[in-house]
Coordinates of C-alpha atoms and ligand atoms in Angstrom, one line a residue:
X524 CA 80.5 100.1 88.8
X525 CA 83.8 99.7 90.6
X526 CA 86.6 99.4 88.6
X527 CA 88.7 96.2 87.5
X528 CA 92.5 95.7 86.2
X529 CA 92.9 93.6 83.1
X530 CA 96.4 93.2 83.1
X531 CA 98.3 90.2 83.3
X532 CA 100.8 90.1 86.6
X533 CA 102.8 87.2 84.9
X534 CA 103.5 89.0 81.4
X535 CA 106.6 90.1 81.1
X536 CA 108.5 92.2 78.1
X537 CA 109.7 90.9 75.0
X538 CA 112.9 90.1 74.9
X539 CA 114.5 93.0 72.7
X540 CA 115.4 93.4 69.4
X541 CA 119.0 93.0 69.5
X542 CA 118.9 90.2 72.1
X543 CA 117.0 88.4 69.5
X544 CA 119.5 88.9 66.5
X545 CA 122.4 87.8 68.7
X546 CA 120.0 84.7 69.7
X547 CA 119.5 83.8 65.8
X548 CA 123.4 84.2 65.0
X549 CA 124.1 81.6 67.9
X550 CA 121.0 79.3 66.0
X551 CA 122.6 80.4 63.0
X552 CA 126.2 79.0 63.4
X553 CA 124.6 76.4 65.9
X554 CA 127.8 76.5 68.7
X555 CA 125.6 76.5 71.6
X556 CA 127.3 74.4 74.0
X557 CA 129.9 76.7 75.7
X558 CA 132.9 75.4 74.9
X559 CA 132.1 74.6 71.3
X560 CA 133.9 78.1 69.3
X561 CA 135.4 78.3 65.9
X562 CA 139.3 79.4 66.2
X563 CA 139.5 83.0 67.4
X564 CA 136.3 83.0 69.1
X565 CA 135.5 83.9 73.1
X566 CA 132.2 82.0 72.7
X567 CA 128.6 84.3 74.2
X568 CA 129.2 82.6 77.7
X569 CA 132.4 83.5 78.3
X570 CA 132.0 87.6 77.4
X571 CA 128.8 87.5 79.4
X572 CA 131.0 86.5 82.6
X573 CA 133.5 89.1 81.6
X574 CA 131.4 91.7 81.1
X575 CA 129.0 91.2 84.3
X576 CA 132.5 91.2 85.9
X577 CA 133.0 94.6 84.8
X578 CA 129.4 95.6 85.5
X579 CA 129.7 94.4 89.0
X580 CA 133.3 95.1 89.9
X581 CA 134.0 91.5 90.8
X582 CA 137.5 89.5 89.7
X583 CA 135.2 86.4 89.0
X584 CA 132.6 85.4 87.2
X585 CA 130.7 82.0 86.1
X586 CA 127.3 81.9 84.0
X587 CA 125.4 78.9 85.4
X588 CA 122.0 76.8 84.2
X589 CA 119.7 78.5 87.3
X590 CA 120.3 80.7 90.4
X591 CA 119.4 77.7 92.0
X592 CA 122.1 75.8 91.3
X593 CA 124.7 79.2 91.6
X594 CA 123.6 78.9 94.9
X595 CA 124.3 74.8 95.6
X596 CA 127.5 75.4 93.7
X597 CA 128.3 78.5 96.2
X598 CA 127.6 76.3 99.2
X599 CA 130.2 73.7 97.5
X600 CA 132.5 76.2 96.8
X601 CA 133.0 77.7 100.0
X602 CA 133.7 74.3 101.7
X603 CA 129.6 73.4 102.8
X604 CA 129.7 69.2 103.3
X605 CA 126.8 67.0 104.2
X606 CA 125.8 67.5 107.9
X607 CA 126.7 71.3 108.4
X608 CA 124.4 74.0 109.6
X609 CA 124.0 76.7 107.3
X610 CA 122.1 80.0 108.5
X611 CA 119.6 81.6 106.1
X612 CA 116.1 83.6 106.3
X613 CA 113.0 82.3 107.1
X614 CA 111.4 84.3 104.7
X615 CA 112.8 83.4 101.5
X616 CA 111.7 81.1 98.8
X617 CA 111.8 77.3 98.5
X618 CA 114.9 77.4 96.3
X619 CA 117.1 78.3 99.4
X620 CA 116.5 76.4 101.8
X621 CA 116.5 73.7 98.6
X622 CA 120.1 74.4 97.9
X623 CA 121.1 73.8 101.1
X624 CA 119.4 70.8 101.3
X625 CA 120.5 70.1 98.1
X626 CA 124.3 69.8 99.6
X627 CA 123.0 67.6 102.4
X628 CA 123.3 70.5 104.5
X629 CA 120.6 71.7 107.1
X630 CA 119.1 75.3 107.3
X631 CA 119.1 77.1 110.4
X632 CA 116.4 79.8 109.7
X633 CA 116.6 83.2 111.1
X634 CA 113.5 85.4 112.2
X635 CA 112.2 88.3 109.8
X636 CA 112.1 91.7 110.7
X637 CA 108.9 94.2 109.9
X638 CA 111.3 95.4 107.1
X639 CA 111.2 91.9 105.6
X640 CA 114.9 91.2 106.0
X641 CA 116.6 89.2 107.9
X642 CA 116.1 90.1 111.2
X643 CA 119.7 91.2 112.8
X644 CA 119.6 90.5 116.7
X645 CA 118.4 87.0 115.9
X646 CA 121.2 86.4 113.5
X647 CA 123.5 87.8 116.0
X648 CA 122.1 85.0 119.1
X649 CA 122.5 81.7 116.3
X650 CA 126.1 83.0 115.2
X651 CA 127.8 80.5 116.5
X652 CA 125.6 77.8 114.9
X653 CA 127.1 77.9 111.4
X654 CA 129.6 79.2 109.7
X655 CA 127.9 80.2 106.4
X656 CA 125.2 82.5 106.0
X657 CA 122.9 82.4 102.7
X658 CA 121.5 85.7 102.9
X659 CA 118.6 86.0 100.7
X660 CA 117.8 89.7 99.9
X661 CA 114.1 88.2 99.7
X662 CA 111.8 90.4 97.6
X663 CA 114.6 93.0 96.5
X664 CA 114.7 94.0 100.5
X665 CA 118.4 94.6 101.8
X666 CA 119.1 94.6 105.7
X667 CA 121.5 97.1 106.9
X668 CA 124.7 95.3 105.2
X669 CA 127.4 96.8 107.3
X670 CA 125.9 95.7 111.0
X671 CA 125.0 92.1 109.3
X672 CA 129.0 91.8 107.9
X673 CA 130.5 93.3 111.1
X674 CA 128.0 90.2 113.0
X675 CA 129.4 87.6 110.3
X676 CA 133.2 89.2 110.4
X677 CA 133.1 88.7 114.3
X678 CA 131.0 85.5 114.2
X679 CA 134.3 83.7 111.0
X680 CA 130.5 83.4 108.9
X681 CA 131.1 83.0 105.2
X682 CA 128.1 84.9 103.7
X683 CA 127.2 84.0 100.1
X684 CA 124.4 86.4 98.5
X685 CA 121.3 85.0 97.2
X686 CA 120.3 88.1 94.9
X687 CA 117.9 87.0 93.0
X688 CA 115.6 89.6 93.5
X689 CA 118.3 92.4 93.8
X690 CA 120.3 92.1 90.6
X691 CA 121.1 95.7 90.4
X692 CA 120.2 96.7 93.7
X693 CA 122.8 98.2 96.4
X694 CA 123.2 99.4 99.6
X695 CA 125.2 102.3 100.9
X696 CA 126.9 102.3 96.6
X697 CA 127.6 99.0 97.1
X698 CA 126.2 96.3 95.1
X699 CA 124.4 93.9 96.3
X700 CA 126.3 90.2 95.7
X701 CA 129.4 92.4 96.3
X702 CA 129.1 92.3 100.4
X703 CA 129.6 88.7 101.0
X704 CA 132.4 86.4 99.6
X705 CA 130.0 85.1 96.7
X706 CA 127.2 86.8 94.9
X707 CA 124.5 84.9 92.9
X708 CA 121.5 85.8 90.6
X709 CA 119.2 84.2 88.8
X710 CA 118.3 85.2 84.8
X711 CA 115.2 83.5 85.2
X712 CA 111.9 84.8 83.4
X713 CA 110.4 86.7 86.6
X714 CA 113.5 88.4 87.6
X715 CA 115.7 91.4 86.4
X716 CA 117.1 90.1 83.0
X717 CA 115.2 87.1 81.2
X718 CA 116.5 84.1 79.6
X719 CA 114.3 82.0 80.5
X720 CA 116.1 79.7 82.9
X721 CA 119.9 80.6 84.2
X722 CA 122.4 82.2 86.5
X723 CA 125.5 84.0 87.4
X724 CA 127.9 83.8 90.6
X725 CA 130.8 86.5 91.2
X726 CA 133.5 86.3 93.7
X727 CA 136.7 87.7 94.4
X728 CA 138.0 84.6 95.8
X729 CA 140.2 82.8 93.6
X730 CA 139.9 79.1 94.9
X731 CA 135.8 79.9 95.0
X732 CA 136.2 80.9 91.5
X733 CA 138.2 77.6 90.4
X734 CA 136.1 75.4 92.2
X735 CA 133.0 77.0 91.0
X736 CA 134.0 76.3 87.5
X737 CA 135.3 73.1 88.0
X738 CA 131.8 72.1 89.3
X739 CA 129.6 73.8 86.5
X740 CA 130.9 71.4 84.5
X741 CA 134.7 72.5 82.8
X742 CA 135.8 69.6 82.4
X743 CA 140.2 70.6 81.8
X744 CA 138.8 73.8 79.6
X745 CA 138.5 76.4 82.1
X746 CA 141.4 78.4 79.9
X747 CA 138.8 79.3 78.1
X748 CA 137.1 81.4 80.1
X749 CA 137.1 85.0 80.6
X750 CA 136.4 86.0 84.1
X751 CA 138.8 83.4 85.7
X752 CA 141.4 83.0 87.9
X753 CA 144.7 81.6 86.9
X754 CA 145.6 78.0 85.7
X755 CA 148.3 77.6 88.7
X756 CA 144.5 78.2 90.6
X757 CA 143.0 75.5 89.0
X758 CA 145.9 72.9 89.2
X759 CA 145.6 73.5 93.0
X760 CA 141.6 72.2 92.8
X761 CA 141.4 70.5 89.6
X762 CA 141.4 66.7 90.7
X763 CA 139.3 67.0 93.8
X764 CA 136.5 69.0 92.8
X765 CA 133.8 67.1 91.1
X766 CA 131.9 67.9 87.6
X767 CA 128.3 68.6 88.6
X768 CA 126.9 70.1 85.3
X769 CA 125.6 73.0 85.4
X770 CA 126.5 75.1 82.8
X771 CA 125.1 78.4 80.7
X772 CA 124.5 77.8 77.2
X773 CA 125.5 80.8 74.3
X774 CA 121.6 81.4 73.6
X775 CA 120.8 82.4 76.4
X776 CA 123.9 83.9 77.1
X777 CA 123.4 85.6 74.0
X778 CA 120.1 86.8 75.3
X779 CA 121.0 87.9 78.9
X780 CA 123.9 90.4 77.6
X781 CA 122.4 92.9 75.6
X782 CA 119.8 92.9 78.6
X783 CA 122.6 93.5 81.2
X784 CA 123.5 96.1 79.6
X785 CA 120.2 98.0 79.9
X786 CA 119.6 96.9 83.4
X787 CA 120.6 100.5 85.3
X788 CA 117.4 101.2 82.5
X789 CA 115.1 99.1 83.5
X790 CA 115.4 99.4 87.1
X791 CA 114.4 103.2 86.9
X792 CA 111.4 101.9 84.8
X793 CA 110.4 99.7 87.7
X794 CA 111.1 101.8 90.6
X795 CA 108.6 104.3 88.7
X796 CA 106.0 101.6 88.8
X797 CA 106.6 100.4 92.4
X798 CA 106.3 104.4 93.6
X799 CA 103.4 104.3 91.7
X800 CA 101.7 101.6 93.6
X801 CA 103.3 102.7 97.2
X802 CA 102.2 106.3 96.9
X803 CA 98.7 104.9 96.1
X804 CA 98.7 102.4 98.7
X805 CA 100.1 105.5 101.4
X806 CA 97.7 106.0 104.4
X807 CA 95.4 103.1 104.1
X808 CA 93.8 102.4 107.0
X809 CA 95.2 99.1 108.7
X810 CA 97.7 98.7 106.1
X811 CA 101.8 99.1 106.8
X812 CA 103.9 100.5 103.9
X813 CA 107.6 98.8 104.2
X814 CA 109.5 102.1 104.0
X815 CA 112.8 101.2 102.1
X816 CA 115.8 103.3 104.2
X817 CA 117.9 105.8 102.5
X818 CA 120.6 103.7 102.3
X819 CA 119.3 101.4 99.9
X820 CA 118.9 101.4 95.9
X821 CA 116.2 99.1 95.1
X822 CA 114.7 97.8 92.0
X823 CA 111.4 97.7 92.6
X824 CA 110.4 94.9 90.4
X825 CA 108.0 93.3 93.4
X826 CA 106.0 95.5 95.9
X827 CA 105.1 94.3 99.9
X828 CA 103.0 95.7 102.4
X829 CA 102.0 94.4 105.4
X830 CA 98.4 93.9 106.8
X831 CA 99.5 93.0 110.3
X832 CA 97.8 91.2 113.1
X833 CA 94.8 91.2 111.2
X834 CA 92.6 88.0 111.6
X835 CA 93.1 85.5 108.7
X836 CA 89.7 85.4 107.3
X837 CA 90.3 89.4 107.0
X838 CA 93.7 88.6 104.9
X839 CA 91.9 86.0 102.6
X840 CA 89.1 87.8 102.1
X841 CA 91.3 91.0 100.7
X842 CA 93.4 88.6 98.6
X843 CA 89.5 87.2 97.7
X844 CA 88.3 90.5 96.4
X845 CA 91.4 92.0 95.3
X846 CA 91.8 88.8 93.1
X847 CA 88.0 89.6 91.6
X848 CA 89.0 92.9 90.6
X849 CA 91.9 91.9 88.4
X850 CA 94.5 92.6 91.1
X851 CA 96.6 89.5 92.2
X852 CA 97.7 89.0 95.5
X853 CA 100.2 86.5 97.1
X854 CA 100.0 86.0 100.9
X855 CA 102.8 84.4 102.8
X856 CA 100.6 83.5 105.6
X857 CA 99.1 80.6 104.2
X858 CA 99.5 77.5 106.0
X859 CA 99.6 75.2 102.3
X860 CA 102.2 76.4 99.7
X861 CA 100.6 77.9 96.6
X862 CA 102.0 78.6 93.3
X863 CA 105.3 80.2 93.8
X864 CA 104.9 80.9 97.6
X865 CA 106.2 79.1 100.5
X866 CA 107.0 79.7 103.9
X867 CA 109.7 77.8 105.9
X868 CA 107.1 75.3 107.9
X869 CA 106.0 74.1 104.7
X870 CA 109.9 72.9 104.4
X871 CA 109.1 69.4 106.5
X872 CA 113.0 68.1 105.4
X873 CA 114.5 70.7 107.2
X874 CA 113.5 70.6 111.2
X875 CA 112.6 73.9 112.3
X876 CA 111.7 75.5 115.9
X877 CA 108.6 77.7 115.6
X878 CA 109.7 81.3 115.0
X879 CA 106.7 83.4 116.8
X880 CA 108.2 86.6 115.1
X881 CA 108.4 85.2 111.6
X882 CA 104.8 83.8 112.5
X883 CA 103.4 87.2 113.1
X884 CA 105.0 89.0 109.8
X885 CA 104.7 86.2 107.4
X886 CA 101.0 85.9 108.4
X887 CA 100.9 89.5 107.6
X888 CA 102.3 90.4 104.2
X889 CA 101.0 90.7 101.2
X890 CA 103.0 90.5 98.0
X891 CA 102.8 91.9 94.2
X892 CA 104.4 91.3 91.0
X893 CA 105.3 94.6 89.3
X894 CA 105.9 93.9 85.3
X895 CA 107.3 96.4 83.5
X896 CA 104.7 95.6 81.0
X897 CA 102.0 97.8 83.3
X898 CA 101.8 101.2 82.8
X899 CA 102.1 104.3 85.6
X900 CA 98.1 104.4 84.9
X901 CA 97.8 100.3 85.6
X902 CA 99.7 100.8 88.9
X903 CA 97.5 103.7 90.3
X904 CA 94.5 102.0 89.3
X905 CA 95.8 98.6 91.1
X906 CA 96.5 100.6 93.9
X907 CA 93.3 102.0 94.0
X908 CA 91.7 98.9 94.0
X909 CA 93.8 97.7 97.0
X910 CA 93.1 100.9 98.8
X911 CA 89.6 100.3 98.6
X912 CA 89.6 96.6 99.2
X913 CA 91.6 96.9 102.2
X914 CA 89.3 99.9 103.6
X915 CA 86.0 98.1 103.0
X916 CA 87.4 94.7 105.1
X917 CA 89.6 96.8 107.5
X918 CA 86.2 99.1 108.1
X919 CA 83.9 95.7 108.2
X920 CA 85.7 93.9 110.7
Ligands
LIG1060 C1 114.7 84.2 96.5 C2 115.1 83.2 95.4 N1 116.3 82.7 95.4 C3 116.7 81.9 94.4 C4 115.9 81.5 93.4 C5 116.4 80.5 92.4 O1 116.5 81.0 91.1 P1 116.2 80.0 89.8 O2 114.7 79.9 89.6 O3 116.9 80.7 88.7 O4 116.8 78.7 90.2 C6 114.6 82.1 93.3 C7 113.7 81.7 92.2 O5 112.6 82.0 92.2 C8 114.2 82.9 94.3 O6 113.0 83.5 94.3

């Protein structure tokens, strides 16, 4: 009888312990809103900004209601109006591209490499069509950072950071979100720290900073916040930036800083679960590992590999009998959107040239959830099954 996997890909850990208590004190003295402290007090919002400041190195920080919207408020931020090109991958998820369209904005997608990042020569030829990049370090993968800044540096591109898959991650020592002139993450249940729904933007840019604030929703009490800029900052920006409400609330800020803390932690726990899959997954016949260069530090909280040119029956059919077996499979080569996928032709507001490369990679890869609720056993025994589901179609074709 062939084995089958019984875990659930969409479980993720409790939150822990001490999360939880600093959850109930918030319920317990009720000052959720941000801005709502007793005398004396910095508020859970406000010391989570300072402290993933600290964590990340950056002068600014702002806690905001979804990466999402760290990203729309980036776009704002850096000077984005309604009509402008922005640059950004075609292999990302429908959240990007949203944001920009979100703005009023149009995206301007650039190609994906076989490394599934952005691919570099492309973004080089459609430099001068923009002059902001939203990177998105899609699926924890980051490109070679210096060459894609020295490209953007020549090029006068602004490059914000969409790091929701790399909170933690860094290339060449540097974080990720630290590259560009804004960084944002998302807190959000499937990613690195858990609060359900939220996110956080860092910058070193002072009028970013002031605006960003403004626009999550500050109303005149941006003095009481931690990882700010300046009030001579905010008097410069304060009447012309509009109030789009966005904020963080102190439960979940509550939550999401006791997790922070443990995030070097955690990561190590899920790079030990991703090795585990790609070691087992190693020499299968028709099937590409994305080897990660030595330059990057990854968390490992999703695992790719490619099954490319292969016929699409072939594709759906291992997705088809992986999925029997327990194991579930996303493939970005499917012509309508499912679940959480999408692909940047299934983004009709946005008009888009074919892309042949993206074409041939996206109807290639294949795409895993990693929780840190499996074990090192669970992801051999996933990887087995993949190993022999991809054999048995590769060998039958
Ligand atoms: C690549 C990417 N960027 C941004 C986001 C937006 O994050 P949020 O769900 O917190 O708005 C997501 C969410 O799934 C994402 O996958």
């Amino acid at each position: 009888m062939s084995e089958k996997f019984t875990g659930s890909f969409t479980q993720q850990e409790p939150i822990p312990e001490d999360a939880i208590e600093a959850a109930l004190a918030v319920l317990r003295h009720g000052r959720l809103h941000r801005y709502n402290v007793a005398e004396g007090e910095a508020g859970e919002t406000a010391l989570l900004e300072q402290e993933f400041a600290v964590q990340t190195g950056a002068k600014y920080c702002l806690a905001v209601a979804s990466g999402g919207y760290a990203l729309a408020t980036s776009l704002r931020a850096v000077g984005v109006k309604p009509g402008d090109k922005v640059l950004t991958n075609a292999f990302t998820l429908a959240p990007v591209p949203g944001s920009i369209a979100s703005v009023g904005a149009e995206p301007v997608f650039v190609e994906v490499s076989e490394s599934l990042t952005i691919d570099l020569d492309d973004l080089a030829a459609k430099a001068d069509k923009a002059r902001v990049l939203m990177l998105s370090h899609m699926r924890g993968h980051l490109c070679d950072m210096g060459r894609l800044m020295e490209i953007c540096d020549a090029a006068g591109i602004t490059v914000i950071e969409d790091c929701a898959h790399t909170m933690g991650a860094a290339w060449n020592g540097v974080l990720s979100g630290r590259h560009g002139a804004v960084g944002c993450y998302s807190c959000q249940t499937y990613k690195h720290v858990n609060s359900g729904e939220g996110g956080l933007l860092v910058t070193d840019d002072e009028e970013i900073a002031a605006r960003a604030i403004m626009m999550s929703g500050s109303y005149m009490l941006y003095g009481r916040h931690l990882a700010a800029p300046g009030p001579e900052v905010f008097e410069r920006v304060k009447y012309e930036t509009p109030n789009i409400s966005g904020r963080m609330d102190n439960l979940r800020a509550a939550i999401l800083r006791p997790q922070l803390r443990d995030l070097g932690t955690q990561a190590e726990r899920w790079n030990g679960r991703y090795r585990a899959v790609e070691e087992g997954l190693r020499g299968t016949p028709g099937l590409t590992v994305v080897e990660r260069p030595a330059q990057e530090a990854y968390v490992g909280s999703s695992i790719q590999f490619l099954l490319l040119d292969w016929s699409e029956e072939a594709v759906q059919e291992v997705v088809r009998r992986c999925g029997a077996r327990g194991v579930e499979l996303k493939w970005f080569g499917t012509p309508e959107p499912v679940a959480f996928t999408s692909r940047y032709d299934s983004w009709r507001y946005a008009e888009t040239p074919r892309l042949p490369q993206s074409d041939r990679i996206l109807a290639g890869i294949i795409d895993m959830r990693v929780p840190l609720t499996f074990s090192l056993e669970d992801c051999a025994q996933i990887a087995r099954i993949i190993r022999a589901e991809v054999s048995a179609v590769y060998q039958s074709a």
